[in-house]
mmCIF file of N, CA and C in Angstrom:
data_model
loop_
_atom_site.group_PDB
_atom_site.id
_atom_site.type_symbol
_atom_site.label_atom_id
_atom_site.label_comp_id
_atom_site.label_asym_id
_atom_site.label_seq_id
_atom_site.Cartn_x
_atom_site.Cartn_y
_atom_site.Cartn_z
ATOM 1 N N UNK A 74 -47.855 -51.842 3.181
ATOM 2 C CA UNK A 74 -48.388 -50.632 2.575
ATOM 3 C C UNK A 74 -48.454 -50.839 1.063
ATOM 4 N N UNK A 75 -49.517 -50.712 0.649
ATOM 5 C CA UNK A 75 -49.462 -51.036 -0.822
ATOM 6 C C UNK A 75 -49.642 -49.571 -1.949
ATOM 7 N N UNK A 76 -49.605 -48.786 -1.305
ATOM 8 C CA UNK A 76 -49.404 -47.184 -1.559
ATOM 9 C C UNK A 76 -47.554 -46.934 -1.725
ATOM 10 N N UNK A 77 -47.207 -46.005 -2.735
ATOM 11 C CA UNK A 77 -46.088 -45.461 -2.709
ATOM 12 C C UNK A 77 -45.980 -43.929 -2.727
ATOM 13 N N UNK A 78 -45.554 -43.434 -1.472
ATOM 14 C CA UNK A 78 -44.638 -42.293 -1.172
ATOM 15 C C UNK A 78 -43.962 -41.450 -2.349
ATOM 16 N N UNK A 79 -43.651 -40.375 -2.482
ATOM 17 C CA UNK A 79 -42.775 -39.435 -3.221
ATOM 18 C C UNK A 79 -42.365 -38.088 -2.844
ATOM 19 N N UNK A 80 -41.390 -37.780 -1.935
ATOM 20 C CA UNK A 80 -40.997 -36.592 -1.602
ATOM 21 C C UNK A 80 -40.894 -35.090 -2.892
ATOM 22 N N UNK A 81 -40.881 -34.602 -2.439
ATOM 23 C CA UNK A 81 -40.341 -33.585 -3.261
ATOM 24 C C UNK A 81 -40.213 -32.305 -2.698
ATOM 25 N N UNK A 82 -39.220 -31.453 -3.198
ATOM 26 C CA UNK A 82 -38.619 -30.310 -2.556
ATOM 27 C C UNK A 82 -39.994 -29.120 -2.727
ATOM 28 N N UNK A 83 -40.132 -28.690 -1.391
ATOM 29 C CA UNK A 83 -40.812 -27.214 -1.276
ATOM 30 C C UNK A 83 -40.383 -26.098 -0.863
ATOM 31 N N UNK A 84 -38.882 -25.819 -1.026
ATOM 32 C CA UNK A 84 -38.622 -24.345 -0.882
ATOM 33 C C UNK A 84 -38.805 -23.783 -2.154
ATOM 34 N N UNK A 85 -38.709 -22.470 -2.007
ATOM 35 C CA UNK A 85 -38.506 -21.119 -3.403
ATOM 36 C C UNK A 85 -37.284 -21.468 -4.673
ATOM 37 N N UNK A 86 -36.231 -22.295 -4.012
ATOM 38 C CA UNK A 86 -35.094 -21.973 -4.836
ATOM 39 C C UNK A 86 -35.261 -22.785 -6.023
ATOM 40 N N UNK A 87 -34.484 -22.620 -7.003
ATOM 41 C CA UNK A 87 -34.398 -23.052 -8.212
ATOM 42 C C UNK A 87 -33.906 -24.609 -7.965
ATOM 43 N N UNK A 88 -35.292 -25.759 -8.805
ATOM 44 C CA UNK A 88 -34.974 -27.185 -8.524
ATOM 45 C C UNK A 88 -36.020 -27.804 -9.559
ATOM 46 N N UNK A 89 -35.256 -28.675 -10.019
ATOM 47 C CA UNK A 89 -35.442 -29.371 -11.114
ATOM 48 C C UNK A 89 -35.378 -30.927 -10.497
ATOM 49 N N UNK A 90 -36.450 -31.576 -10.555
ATOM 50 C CA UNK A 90 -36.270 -33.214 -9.925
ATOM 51 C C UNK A 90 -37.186 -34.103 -10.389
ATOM 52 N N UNK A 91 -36.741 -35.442 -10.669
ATOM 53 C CA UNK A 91 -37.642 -36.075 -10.963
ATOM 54 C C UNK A 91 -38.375 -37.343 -9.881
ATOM 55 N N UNK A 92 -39.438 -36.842 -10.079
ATOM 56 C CA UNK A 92 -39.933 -37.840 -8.852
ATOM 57 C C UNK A 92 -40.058 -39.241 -9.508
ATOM 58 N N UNK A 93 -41.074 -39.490 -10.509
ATOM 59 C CA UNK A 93 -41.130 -40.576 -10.995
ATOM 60 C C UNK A 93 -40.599 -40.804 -12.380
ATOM 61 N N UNK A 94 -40.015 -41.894 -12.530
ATOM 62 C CA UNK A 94 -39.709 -42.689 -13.862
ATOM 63 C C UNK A 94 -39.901 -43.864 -14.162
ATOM 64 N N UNK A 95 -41.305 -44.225 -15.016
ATOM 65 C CA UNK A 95 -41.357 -45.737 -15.433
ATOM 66 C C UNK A 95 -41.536 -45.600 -16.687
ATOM 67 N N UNK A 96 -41.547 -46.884 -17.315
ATOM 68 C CA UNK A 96 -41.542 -46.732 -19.058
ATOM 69 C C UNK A 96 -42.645 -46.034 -19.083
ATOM 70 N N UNK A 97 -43.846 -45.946 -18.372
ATOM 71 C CA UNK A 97 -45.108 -45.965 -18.621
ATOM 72 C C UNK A 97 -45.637 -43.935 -18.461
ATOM 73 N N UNK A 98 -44.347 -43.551 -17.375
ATOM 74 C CA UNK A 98 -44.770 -42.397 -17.168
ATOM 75 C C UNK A 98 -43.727 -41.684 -16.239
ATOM 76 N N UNK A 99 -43.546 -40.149 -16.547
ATOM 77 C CA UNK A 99 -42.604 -39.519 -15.813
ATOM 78 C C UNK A 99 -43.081 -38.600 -14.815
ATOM 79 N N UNK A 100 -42.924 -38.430 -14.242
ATOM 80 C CA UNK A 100 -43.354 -37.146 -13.075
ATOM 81 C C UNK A 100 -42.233 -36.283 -12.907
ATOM 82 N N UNK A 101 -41.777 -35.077 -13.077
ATOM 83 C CA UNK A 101 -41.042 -34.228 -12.834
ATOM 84 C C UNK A 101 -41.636 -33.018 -11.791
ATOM 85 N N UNK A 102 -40.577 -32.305 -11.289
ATOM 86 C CA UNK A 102 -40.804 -31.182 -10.112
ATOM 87 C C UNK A 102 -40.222 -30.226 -10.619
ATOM 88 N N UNK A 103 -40.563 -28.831 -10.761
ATOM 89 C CA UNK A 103 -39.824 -27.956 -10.966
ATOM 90 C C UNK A 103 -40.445 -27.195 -10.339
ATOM 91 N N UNK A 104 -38.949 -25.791 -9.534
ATOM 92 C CA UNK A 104 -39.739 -24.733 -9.142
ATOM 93 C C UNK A 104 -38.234 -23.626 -9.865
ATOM 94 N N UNK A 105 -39.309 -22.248 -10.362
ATOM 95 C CA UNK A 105 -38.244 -21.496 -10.596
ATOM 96 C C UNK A 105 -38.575 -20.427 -10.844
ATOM 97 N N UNK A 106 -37.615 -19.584 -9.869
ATOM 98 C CA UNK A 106 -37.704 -18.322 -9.307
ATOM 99 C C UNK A 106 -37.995 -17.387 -10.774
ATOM 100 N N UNK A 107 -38.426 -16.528 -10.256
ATOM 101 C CA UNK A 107 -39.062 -15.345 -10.948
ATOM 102 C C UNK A 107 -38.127 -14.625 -12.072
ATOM 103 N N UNK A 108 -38.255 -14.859 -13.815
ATOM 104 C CA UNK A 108 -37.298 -14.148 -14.348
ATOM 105 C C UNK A 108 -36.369 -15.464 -14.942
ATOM 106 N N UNK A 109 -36.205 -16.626 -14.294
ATOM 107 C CA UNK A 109 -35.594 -17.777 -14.900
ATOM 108 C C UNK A 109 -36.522 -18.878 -15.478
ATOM 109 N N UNK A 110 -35.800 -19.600 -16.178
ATOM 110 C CA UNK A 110 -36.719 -20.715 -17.007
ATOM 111 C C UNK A 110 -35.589 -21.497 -17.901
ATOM 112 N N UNK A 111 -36.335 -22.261 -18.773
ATOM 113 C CA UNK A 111 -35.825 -23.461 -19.274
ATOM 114 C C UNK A 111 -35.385 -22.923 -20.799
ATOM 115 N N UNK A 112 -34.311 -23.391 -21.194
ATOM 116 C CA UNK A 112 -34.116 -23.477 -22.847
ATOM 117 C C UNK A 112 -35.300 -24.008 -23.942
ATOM 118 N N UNK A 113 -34.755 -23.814 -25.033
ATOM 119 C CA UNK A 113 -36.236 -24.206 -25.934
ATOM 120 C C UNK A 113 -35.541 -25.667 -25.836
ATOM 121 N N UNK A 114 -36.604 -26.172 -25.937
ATOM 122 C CA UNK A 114 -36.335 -28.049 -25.917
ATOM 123 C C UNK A 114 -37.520 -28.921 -26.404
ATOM 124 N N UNK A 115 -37.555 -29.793 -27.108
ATOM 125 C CA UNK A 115 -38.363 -30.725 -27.322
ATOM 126 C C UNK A 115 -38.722 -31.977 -26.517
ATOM 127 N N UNK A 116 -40.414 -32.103 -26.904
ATOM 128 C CA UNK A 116 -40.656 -33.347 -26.373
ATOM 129 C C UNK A 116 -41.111 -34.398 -26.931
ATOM 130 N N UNK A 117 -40.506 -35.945 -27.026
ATOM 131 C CA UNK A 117 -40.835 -36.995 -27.410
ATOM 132 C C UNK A 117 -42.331 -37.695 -26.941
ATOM 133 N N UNK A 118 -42.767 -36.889 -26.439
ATOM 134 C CA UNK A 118 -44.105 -37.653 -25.294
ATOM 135 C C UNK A 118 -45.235 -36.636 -24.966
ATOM 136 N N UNK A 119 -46.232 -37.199 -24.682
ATOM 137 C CA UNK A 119 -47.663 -36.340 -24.112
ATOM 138 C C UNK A 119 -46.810 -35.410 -22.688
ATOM 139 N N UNK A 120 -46.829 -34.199 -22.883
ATOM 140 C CA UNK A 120 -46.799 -33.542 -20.991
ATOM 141 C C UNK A 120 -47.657 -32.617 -20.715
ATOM 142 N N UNK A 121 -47.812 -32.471 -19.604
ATOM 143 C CA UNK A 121 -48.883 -31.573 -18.504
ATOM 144 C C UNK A 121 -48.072 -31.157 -17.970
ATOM 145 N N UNK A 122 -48.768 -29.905 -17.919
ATOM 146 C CA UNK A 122 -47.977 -28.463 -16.715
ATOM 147 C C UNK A 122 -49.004 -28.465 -15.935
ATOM 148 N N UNK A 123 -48.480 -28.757 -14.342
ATOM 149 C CA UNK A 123 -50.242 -27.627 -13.350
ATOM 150 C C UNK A 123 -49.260 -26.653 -12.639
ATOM 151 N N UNK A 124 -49.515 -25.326 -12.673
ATOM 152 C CA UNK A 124 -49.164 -24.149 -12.086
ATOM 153 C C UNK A 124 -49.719 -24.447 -11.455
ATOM 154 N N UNK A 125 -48.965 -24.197 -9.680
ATOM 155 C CA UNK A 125 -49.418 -24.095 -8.381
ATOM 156 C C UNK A 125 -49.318 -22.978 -7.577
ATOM 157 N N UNK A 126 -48.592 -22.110 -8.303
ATOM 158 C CA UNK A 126 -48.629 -20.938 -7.829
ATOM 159 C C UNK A 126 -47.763 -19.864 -8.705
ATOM 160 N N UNK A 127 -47.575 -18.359 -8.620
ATOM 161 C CA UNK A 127 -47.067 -17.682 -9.773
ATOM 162 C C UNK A 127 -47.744 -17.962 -10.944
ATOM 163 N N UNK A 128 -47.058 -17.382 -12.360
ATOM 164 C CA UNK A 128 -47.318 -17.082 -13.297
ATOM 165 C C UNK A 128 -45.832 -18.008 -13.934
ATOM 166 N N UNK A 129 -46.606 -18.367 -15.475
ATOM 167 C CA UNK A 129 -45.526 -19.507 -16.101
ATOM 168 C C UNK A 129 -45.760 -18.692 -17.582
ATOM 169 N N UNK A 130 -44.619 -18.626 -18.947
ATOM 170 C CA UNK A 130 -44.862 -18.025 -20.007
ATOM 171 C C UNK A 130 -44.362 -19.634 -20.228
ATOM 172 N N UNK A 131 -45.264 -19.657 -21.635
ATOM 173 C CA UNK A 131 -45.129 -20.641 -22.554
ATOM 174 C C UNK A 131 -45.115 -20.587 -23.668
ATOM 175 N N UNK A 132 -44.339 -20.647 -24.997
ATOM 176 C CA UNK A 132 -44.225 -20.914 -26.256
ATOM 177 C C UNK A 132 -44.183 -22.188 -26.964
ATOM 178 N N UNK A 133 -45.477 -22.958 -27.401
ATOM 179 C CA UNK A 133 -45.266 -23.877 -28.017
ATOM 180 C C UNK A 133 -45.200 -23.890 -29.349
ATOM 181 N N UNK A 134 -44.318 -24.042 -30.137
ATOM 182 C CA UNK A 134 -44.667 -24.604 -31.295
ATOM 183 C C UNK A 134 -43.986 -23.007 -32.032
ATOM 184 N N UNK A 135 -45.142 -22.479 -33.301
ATOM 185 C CA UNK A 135 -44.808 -21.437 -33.924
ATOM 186 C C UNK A 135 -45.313 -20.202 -33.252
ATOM 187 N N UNK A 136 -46.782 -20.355 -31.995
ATOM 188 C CA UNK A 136 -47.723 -19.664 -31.662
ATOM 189 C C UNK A 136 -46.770 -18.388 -30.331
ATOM 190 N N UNK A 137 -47.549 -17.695 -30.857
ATOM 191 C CA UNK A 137 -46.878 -16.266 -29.306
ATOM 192 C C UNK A 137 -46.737 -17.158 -28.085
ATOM 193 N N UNK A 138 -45.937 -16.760 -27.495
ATOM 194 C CA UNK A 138 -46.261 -16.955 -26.017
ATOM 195 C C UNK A 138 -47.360 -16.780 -25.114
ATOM 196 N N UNK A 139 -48.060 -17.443 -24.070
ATOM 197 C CA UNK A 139 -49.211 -17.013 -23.499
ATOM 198 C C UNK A 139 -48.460 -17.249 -22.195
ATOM 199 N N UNK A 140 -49.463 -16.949 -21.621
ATOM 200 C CA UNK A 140 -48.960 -16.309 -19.925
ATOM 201 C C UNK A 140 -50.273 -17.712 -19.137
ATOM 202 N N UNK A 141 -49.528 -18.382 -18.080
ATOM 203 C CA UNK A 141 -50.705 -19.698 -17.386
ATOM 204 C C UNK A 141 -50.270 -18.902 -15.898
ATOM 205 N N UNK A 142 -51.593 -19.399 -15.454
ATOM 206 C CA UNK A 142 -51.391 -19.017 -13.779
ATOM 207 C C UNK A 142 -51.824 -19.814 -12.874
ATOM 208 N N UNK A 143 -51.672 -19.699 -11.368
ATOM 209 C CA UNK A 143 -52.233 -20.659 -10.394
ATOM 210 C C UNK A 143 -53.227 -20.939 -10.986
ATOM 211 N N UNK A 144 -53.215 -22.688 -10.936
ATOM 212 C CA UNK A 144 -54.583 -23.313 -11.089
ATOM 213 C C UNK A 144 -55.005 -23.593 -12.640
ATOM 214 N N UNK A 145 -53.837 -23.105 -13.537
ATOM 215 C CA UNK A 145 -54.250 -23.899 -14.783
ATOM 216 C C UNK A 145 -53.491 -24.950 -14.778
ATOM 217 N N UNK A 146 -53.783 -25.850 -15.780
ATOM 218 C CA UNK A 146 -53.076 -27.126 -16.139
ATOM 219 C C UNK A 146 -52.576 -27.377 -17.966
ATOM 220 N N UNK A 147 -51.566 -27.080 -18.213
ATOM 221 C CA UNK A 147 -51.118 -27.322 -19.534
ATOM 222 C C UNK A 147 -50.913 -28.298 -20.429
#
């Protein structure tokens, strides 16, 4: 098989995982319940958000928060 596999968790509950890690590139999983979220934190690197479902608030930088939903990509 010259294809590689990557599980990742699909229930509701709160999960944070990383699927992939190479120098070249990370893939992370997150799902999280309604009302919770992440600390302010920085990033050393290019990232993409794709909302797959729900609603996500985001603050980058100095700018308001905006609101992303199913089907955008950040």
């Amino acid at each position: 098989m010259i294809e590689k596999t990557f599980d990742y968790a699909t229930a509701d509950d709160k999960k944070i995982e990383i699927l992939v890690e190479r120098e070249d590139v990370q893939i992370n999983h997150a799902v999280m319940p309604p009302g919770e979220g992440l600390p302010e934190h920085f990033s050393n690197s290019n990232v993409n958000l794709i909302i797959v479902r729900g609603t996500m608030s985001a603050q980058l930088g100095d700018q308001e928060a905006h609101i992303y939903t199913k089907g955008n990509i950040l």
